[in-house]
PDB file of C-alpha atoms in Angstrom:
ATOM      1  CA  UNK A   1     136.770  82.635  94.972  1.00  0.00           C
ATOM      2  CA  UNK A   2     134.048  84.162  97.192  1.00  0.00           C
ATOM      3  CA  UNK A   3     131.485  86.741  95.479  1.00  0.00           C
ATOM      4  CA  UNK A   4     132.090  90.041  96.664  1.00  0.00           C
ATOM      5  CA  UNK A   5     129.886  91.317  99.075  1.00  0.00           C
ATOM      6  CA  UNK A   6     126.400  93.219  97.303  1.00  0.00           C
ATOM      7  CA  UNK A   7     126.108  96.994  98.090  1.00  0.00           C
ATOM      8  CA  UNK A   8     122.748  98.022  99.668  1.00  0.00           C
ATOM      9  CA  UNK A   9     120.984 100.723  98.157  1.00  0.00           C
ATOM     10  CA  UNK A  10     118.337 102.178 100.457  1.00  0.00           C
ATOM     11  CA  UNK A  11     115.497 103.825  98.292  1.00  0.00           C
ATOM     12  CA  UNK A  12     113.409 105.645 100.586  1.00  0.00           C
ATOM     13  CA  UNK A  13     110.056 106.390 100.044  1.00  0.00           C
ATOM     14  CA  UNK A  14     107.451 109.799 100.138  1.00  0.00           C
ATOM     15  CA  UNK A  15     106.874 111.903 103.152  1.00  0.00           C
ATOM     16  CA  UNK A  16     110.674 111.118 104.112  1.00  0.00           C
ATOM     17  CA  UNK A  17     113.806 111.515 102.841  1.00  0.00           C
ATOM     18  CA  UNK A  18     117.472 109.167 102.958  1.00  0.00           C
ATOM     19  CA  UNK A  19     117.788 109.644 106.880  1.00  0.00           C
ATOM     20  CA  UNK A  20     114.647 108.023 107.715  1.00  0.00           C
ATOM     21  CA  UNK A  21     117.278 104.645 106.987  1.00  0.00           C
ATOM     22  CA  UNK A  22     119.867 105.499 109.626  1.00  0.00           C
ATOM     23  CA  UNK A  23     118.890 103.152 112.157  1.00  0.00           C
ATOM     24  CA  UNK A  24     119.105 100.271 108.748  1.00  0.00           C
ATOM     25  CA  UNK A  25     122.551 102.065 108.055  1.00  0.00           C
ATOM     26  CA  UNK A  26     124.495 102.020 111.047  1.00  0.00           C
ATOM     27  CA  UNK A  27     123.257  98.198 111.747  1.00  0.00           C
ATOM     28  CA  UNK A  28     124.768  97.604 108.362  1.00  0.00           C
ATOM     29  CA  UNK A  29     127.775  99.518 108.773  1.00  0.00           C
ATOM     30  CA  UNK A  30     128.051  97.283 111.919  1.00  0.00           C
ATOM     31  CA  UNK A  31     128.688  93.962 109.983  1.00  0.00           C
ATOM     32  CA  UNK A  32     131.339  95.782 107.068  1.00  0.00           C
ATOM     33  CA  UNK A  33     128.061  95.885 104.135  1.00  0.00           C
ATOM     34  CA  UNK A  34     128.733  98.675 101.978  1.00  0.00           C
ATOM     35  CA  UNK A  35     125.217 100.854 101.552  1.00  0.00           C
ATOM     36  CA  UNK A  36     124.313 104.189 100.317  1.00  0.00           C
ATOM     37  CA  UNK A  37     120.961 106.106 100.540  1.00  0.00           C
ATOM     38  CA  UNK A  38     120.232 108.366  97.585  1.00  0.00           C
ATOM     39  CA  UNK A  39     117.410 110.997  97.324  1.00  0.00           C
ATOM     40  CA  UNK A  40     114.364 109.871  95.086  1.00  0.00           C
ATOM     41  CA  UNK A  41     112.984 112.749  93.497  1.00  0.00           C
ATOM     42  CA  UNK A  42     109.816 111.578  94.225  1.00  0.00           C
ATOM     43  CA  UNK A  43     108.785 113.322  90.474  1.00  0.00           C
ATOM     44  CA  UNK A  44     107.344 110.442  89.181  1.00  0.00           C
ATOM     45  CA  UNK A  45     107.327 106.553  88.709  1.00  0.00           C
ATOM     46  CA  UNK A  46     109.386 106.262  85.057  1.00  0.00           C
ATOM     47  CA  UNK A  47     111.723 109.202  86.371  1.00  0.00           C
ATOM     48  CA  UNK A  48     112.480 107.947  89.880  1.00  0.00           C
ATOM     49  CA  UNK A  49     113.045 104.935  88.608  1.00  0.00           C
ATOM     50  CA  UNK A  50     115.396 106.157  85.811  1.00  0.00           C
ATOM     51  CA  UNK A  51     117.446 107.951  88.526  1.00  0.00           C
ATOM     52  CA  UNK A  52     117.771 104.596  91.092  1.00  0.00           C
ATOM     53  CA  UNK A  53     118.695 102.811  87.831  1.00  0.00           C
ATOM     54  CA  UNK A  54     121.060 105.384  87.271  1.00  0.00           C
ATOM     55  CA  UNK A  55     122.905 105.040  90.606  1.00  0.00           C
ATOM     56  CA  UNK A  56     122.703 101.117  90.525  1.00  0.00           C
ATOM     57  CA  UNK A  57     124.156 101.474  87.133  1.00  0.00           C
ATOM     58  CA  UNK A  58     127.473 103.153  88.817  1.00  0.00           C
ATOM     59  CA  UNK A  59     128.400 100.608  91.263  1.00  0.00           C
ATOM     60  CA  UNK A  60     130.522  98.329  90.635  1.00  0.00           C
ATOM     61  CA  UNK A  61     129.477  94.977  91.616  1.00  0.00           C
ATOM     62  CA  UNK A  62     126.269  93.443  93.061  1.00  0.00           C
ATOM     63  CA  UNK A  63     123.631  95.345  94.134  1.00  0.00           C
ATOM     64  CA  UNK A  64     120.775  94.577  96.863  1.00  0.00           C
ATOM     65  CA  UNK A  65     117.813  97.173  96.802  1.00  0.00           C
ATOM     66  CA  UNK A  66     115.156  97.931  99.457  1.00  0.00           C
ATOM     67  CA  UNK A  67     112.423  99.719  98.873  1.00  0.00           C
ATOM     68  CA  UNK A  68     110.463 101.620 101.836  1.00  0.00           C
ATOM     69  CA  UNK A  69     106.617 102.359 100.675  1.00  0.00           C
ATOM     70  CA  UNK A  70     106.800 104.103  97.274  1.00  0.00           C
ATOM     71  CA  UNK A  71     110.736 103.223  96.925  1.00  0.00           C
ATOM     72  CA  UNK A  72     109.285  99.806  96.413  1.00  0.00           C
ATOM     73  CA  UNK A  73     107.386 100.823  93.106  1.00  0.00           C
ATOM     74  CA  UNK A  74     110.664 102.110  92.440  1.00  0.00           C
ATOM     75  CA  UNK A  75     112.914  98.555  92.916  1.00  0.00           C
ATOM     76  CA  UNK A  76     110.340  97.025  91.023  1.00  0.00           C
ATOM     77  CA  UNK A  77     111.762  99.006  87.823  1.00  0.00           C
ATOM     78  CA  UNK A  78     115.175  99.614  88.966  1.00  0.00           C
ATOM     79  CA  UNK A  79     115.388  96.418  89.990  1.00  0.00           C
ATOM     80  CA  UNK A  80     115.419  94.679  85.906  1.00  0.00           C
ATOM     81  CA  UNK A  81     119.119  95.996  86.229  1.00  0.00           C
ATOM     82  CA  UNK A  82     121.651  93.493  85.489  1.00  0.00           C
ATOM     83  CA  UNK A  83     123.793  93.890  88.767  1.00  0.00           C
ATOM     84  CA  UNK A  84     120.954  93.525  90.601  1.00  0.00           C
ATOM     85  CA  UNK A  85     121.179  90.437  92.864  1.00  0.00           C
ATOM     86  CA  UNK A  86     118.034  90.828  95.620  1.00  0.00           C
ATOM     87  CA  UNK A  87     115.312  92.955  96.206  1.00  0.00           C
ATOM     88  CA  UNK A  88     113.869  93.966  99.630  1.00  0.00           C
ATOM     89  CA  UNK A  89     110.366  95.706 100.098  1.00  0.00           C
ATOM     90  CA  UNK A  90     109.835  97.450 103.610  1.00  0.00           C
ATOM     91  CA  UNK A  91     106.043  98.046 104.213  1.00  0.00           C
ATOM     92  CA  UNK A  92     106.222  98.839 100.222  1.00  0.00           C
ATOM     93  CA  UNK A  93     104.419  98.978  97.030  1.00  0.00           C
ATOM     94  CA  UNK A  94     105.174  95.910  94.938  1.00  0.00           C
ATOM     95  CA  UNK A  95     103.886  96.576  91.478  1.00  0.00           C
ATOM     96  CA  UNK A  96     103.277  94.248  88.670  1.00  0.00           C
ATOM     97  CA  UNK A  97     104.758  95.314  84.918  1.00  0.00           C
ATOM     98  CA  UNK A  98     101.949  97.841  83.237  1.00  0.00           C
ATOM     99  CA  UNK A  99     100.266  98.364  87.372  1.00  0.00           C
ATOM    100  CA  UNK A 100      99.714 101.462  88.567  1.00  0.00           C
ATOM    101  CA  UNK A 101      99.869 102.215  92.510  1.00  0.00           C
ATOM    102  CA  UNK A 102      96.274 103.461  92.217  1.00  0.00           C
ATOM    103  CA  UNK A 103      95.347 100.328  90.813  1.00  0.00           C
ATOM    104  CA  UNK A 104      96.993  98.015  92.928  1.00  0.00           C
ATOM    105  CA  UNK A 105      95.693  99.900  96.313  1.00  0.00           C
ATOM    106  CA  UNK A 106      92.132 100.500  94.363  1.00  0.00           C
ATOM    107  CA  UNK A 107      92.043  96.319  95.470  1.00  0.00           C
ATOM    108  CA  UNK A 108      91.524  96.610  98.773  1.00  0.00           C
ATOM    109  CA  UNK A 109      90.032  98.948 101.348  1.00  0.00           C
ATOM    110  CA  UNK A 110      91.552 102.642 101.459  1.00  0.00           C
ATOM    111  CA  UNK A 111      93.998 103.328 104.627  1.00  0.00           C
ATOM    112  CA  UNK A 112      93.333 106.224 106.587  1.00  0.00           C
ATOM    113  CA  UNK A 113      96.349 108.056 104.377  1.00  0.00           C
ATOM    114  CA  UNK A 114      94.192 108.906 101.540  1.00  0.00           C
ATOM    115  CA  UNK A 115      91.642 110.753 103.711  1.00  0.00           C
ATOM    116  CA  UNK A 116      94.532 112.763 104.979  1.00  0.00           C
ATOM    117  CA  UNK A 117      96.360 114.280 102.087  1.00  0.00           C
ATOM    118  CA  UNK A 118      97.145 117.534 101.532  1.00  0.00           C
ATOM    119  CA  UNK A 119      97.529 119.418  97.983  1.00  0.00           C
ATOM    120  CA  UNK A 120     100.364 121.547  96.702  1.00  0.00           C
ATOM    121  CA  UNK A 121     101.284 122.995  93.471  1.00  0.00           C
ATOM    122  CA  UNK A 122     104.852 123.067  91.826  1.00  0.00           C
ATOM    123  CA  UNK A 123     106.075 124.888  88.635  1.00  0.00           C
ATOM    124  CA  UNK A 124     106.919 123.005  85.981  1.00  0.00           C
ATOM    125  CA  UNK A 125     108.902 124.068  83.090  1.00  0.00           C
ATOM    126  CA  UNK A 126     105.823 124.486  80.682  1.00  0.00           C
ATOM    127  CA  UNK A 127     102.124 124.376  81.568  1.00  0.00           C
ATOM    128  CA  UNK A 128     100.103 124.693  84.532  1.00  0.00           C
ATOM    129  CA  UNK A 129     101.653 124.092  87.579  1.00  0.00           C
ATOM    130  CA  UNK A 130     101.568 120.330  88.867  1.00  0.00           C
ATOM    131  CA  UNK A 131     100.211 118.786  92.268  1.00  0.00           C
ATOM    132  CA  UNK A 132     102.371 117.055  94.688  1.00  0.00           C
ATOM    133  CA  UNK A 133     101.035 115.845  98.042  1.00  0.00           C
ATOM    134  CA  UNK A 134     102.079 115.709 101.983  1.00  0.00           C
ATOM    135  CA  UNK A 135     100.000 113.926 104.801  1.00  0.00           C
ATOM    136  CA  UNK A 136      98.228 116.676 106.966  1.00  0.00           C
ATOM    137  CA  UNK A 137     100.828 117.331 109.843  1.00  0.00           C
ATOM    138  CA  UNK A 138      97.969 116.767 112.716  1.00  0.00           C
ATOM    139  CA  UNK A 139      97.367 113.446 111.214  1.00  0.00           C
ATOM    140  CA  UNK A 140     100.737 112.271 110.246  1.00  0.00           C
ATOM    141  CA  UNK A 141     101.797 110.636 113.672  1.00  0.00           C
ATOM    142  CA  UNK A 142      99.072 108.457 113.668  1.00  0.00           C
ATOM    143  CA  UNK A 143      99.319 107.327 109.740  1.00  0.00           C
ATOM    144  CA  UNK A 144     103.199 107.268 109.558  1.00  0.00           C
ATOM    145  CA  UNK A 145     104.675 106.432 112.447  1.00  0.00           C
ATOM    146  CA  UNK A 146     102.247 105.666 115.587  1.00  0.00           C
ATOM    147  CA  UNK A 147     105.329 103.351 117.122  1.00  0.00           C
ATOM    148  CA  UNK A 148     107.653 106.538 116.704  1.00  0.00           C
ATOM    149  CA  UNK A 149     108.801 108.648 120.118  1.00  0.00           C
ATOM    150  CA  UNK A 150     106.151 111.811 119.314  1.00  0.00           C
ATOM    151  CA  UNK A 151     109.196 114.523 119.612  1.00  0.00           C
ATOM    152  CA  UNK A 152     110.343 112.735 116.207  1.00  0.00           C
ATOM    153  CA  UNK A 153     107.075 112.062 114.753  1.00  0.00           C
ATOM    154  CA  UNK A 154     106.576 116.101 115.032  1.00  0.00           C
ATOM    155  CA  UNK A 155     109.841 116.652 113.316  1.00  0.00           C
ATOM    156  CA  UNK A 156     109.028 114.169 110.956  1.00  0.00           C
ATOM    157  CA  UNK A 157     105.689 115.859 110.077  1.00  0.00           C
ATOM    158  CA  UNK A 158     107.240 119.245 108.913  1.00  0.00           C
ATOM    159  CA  UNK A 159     110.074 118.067 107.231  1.00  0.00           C
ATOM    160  CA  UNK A 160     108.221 115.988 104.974  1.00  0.00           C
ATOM    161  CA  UNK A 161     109.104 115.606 101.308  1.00  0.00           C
ATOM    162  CA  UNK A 162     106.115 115.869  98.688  1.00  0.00           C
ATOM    163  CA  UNK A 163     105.056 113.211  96.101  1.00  0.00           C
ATOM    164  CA  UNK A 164     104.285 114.087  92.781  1.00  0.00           C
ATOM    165  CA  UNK A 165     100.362 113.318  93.067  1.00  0.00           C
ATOM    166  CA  UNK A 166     101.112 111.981  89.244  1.00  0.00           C
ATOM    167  CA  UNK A 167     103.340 109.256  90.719  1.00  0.00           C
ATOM    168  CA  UNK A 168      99.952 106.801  92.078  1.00  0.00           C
ATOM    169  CA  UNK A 169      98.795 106.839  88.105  1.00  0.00           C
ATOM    170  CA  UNK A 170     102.020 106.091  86.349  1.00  0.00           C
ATOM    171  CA  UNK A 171     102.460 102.701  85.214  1.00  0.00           C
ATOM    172  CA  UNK A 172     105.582 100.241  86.116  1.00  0.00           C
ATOM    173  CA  UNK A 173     107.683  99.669  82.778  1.00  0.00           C
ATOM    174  CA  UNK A 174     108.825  96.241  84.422  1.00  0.00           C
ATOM    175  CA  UNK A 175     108.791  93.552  87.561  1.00  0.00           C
ATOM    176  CA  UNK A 176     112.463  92.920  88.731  1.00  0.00           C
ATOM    177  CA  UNK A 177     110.846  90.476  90.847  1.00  0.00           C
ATOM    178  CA  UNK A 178     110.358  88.263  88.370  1.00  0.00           C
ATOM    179  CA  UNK A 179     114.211  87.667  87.928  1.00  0.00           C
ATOM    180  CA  UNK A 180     115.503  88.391  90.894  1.00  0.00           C
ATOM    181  CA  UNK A 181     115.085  86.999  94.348  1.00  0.00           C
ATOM    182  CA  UNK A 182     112.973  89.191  96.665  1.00  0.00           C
ATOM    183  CA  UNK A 183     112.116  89.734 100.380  1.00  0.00           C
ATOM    184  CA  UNK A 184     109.050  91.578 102.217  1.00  0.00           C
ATOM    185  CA  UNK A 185     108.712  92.868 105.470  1.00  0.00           C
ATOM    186  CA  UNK A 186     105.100  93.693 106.241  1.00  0.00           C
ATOM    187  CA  UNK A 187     104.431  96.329 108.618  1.00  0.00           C
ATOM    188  CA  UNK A 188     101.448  94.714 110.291  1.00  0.00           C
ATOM    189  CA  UNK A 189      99.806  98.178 111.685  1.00  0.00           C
ATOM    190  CA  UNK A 190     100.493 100.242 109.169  1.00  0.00           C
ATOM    191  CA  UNK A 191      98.174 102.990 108.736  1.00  0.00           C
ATOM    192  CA  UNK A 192      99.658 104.588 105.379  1.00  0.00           C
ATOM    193  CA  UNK A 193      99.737 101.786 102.991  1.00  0.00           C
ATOM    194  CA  UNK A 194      96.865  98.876 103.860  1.00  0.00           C
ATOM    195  CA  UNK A 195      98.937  96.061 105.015  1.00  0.00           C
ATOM    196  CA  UNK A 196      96.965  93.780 102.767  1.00  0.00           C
ATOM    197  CA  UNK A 197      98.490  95.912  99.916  1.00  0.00           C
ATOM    198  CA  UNK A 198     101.633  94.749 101.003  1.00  0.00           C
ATOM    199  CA  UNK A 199     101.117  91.189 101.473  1.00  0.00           C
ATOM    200  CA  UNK A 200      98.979  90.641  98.611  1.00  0.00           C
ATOM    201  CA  UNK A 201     101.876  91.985  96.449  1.00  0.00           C
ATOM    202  CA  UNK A 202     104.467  90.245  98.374  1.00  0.00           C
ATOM    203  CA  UNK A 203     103.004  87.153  98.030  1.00  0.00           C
ATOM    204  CA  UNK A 204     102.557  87.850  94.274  1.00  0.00           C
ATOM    205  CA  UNK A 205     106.135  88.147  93.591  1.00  0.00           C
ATOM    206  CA  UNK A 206     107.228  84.990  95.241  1.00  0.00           C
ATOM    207  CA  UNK A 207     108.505  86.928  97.910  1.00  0.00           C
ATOM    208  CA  UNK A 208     110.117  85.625 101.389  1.00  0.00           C
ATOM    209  CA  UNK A 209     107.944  87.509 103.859  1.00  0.00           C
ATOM    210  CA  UNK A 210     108.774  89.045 107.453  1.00  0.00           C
ATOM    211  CA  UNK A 211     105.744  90.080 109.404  1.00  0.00           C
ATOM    212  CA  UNK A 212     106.097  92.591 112.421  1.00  0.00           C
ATOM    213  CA  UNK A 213     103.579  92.685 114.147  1.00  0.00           C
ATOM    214  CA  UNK A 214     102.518  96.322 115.673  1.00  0.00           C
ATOM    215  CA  UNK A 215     105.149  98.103 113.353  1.00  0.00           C
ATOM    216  CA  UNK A 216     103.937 101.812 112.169  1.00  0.00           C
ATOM    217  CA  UNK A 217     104.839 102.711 108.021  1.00  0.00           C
ATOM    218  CA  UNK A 218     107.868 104.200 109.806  1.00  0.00           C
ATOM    219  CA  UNK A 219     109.365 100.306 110.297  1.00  0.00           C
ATOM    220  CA  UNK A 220     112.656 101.581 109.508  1.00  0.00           C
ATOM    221  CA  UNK A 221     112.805 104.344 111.903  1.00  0.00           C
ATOM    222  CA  UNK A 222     111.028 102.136 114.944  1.00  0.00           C
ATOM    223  CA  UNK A 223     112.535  98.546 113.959  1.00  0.00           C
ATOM    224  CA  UNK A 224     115.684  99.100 112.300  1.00  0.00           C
ATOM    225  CA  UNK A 225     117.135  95.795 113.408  1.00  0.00           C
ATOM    226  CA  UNK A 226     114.475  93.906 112.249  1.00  0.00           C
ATOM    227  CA  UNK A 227     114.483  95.636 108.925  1.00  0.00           C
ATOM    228  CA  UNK A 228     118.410  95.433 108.632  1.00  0.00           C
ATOM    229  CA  UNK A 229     118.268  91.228 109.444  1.00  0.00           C
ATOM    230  CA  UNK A 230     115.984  91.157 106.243  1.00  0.00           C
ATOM    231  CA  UNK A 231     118.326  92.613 104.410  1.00  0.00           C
ATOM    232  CA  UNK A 232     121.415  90.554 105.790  1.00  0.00           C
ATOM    233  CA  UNK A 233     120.150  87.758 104.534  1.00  0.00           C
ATOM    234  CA  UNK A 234     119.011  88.821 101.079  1.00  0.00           C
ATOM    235  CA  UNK A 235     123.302  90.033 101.042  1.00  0.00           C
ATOM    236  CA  UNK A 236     123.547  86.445 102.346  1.00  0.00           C
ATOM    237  CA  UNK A 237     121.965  85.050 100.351  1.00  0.00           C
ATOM    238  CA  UNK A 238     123.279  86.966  96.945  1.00  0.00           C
ATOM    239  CA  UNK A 239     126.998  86.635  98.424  1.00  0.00           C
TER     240      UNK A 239
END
C-alpha cells in the first residue's frame, strides 16, 4: 500500500502574508498535492510556532512544511511534530535549538534590510505598548523583491504585514531538522536576509540545497516553479 500523499503547509514569512505563495499553490494544485497557507501571526517565535504546530496538529496524515524567510524559524519548531515528514526553507531562517534570529544573522555581514526598518507600536493587553516593524516602503522594492514587476512590488510595499520586533530575540525551543529530512532554496540576490545566512544554516542542517541565482527575497512570488519543484520532491520523497 502506497503512503498517502503529504499535505503542504506554506508558512509565509514577515512583510507578506499567505498570498505571496499563489504562484507555489496553483503549481501544486497542478499535480493533485493537497496544500494550505495559514496566516502566521507574526507575534512572536514560541507563539507562531505554537499556532503552525497547531494547524499541522489537525491534518490528518503527513505533513511537508516550507518556510519563506521568518516562516523558516517557524518550521524549525513546528517542524519536531510527529506527522511531520519534510521540511523546506525558501530564502529562510534556519535556526539551531536555543538560537535566536539575531544571533544567527549577528554571524555575518548585515543586509541592507536592517538599515531600512521602520518602527511601530501595538497595544498589548498589559504594559507599554510593543514594537513591531515594516521595511520603509521607498526601500522595499529593492530589499524584497528587486526581480518583482514594480506595479506589484508597490502593492506589496503598503500591504505589508508587521513583525513583532521581539520575534529576532526569541529563542527556538527545538531543530525539526534534526529528525526530519530538509530542503533549501537559496535566493542568491537576496537583499533582506544575507544569502550567506541562508546557506550557512542550510548547510548546517544537512539540508539538500537549490541555488537560484539572481532570485529577490520574494523567490516565491518571481520563481514559483522553481520553488514548487523543491517542494515536489521533498512530497516525493516523503510519499
Amino acid at each position: 500500500m502506497t503512503n498517502p500523499t503529504p499535505t503542504v503547509v506554506l508558512v509565509h514569512g514577515a512583510f507578506a502574508d499567505a498570498a505571496s505563495w499563489s504562484g507555489v499553490i496553483a503549481e501544486l494544485q497542478r499535480d493533485g498535492i493537497p496544500v494550505i497557507a495559514p496566516p502566521n501571526p507574526l507575534r512572536g517565535l514560541a507563539a507562531d510556532a505554537a499556532y503552525i504546530a497547531s494547524v499541522v496538529a489537525q491534518i490528518d496524515g503527513p505533513v511537508v512544511l516550507a518556510g519563506h524567510s521568518y516562516g523558516g524559524a517557524l518550521i524549525t519548531v513546528a517542524g519536531a511534530a510527529e506527522n511531520v515528514v519534510g521540511l523546506v526553507y525558501v530564502a529562510a531562517y534556519v535556526l539551531e535549538e536555543g538560537e535566536s534570529l539575531g544571533e544567527l544573522q549577528g554571524r555575518f555581514p548585515a543586509s541592507p534590510l536592517v538599515s531600512n526598518l521602520k518602527q511601530w507600536t501595538y497595544p498589548v493587553a498589559d504594559g507599554e505598548p510593543a514594537v513591531e516593524v515594516t521595511i520603509a516602503e521607498d526601500a522595499f522594492p529593492a530589499i524584497f523583491a528587486a526581480d518583482v514587476p514594480g506595479e506589484t512590488t508597490a502593492v506589496l510595499a503598503v500591504a505589508q504585514r508587521p513583525l513583532a520586533a521581539s520575534a529576532f530575540e526569541e529563542k527556538a525551543s527545538a531543530a525539526g531538522w534534526r529528525t526530519t529530512p530538509s530542503w533549501a532554496v537559496i535566493a542568491g540576490a537576496d537583499q533582506a536576509i544575507n544569502p550567506e545566512v541562508e546557506r550557512f544554516g542550510a548547510t548546517r542542517a544537512g539540508a539538500t540545497v537549490v541555488e537560484v541565482d539572481g532570485a529577490s527575497h520574494a523567490i516565491a512570488v518571481s520563481r514559483p516553479k522553481e520553488v514548487a519543484e523543491v517542494i515536489r520532491t521533498a512530497v516525493r520523497a516523503a510519499g
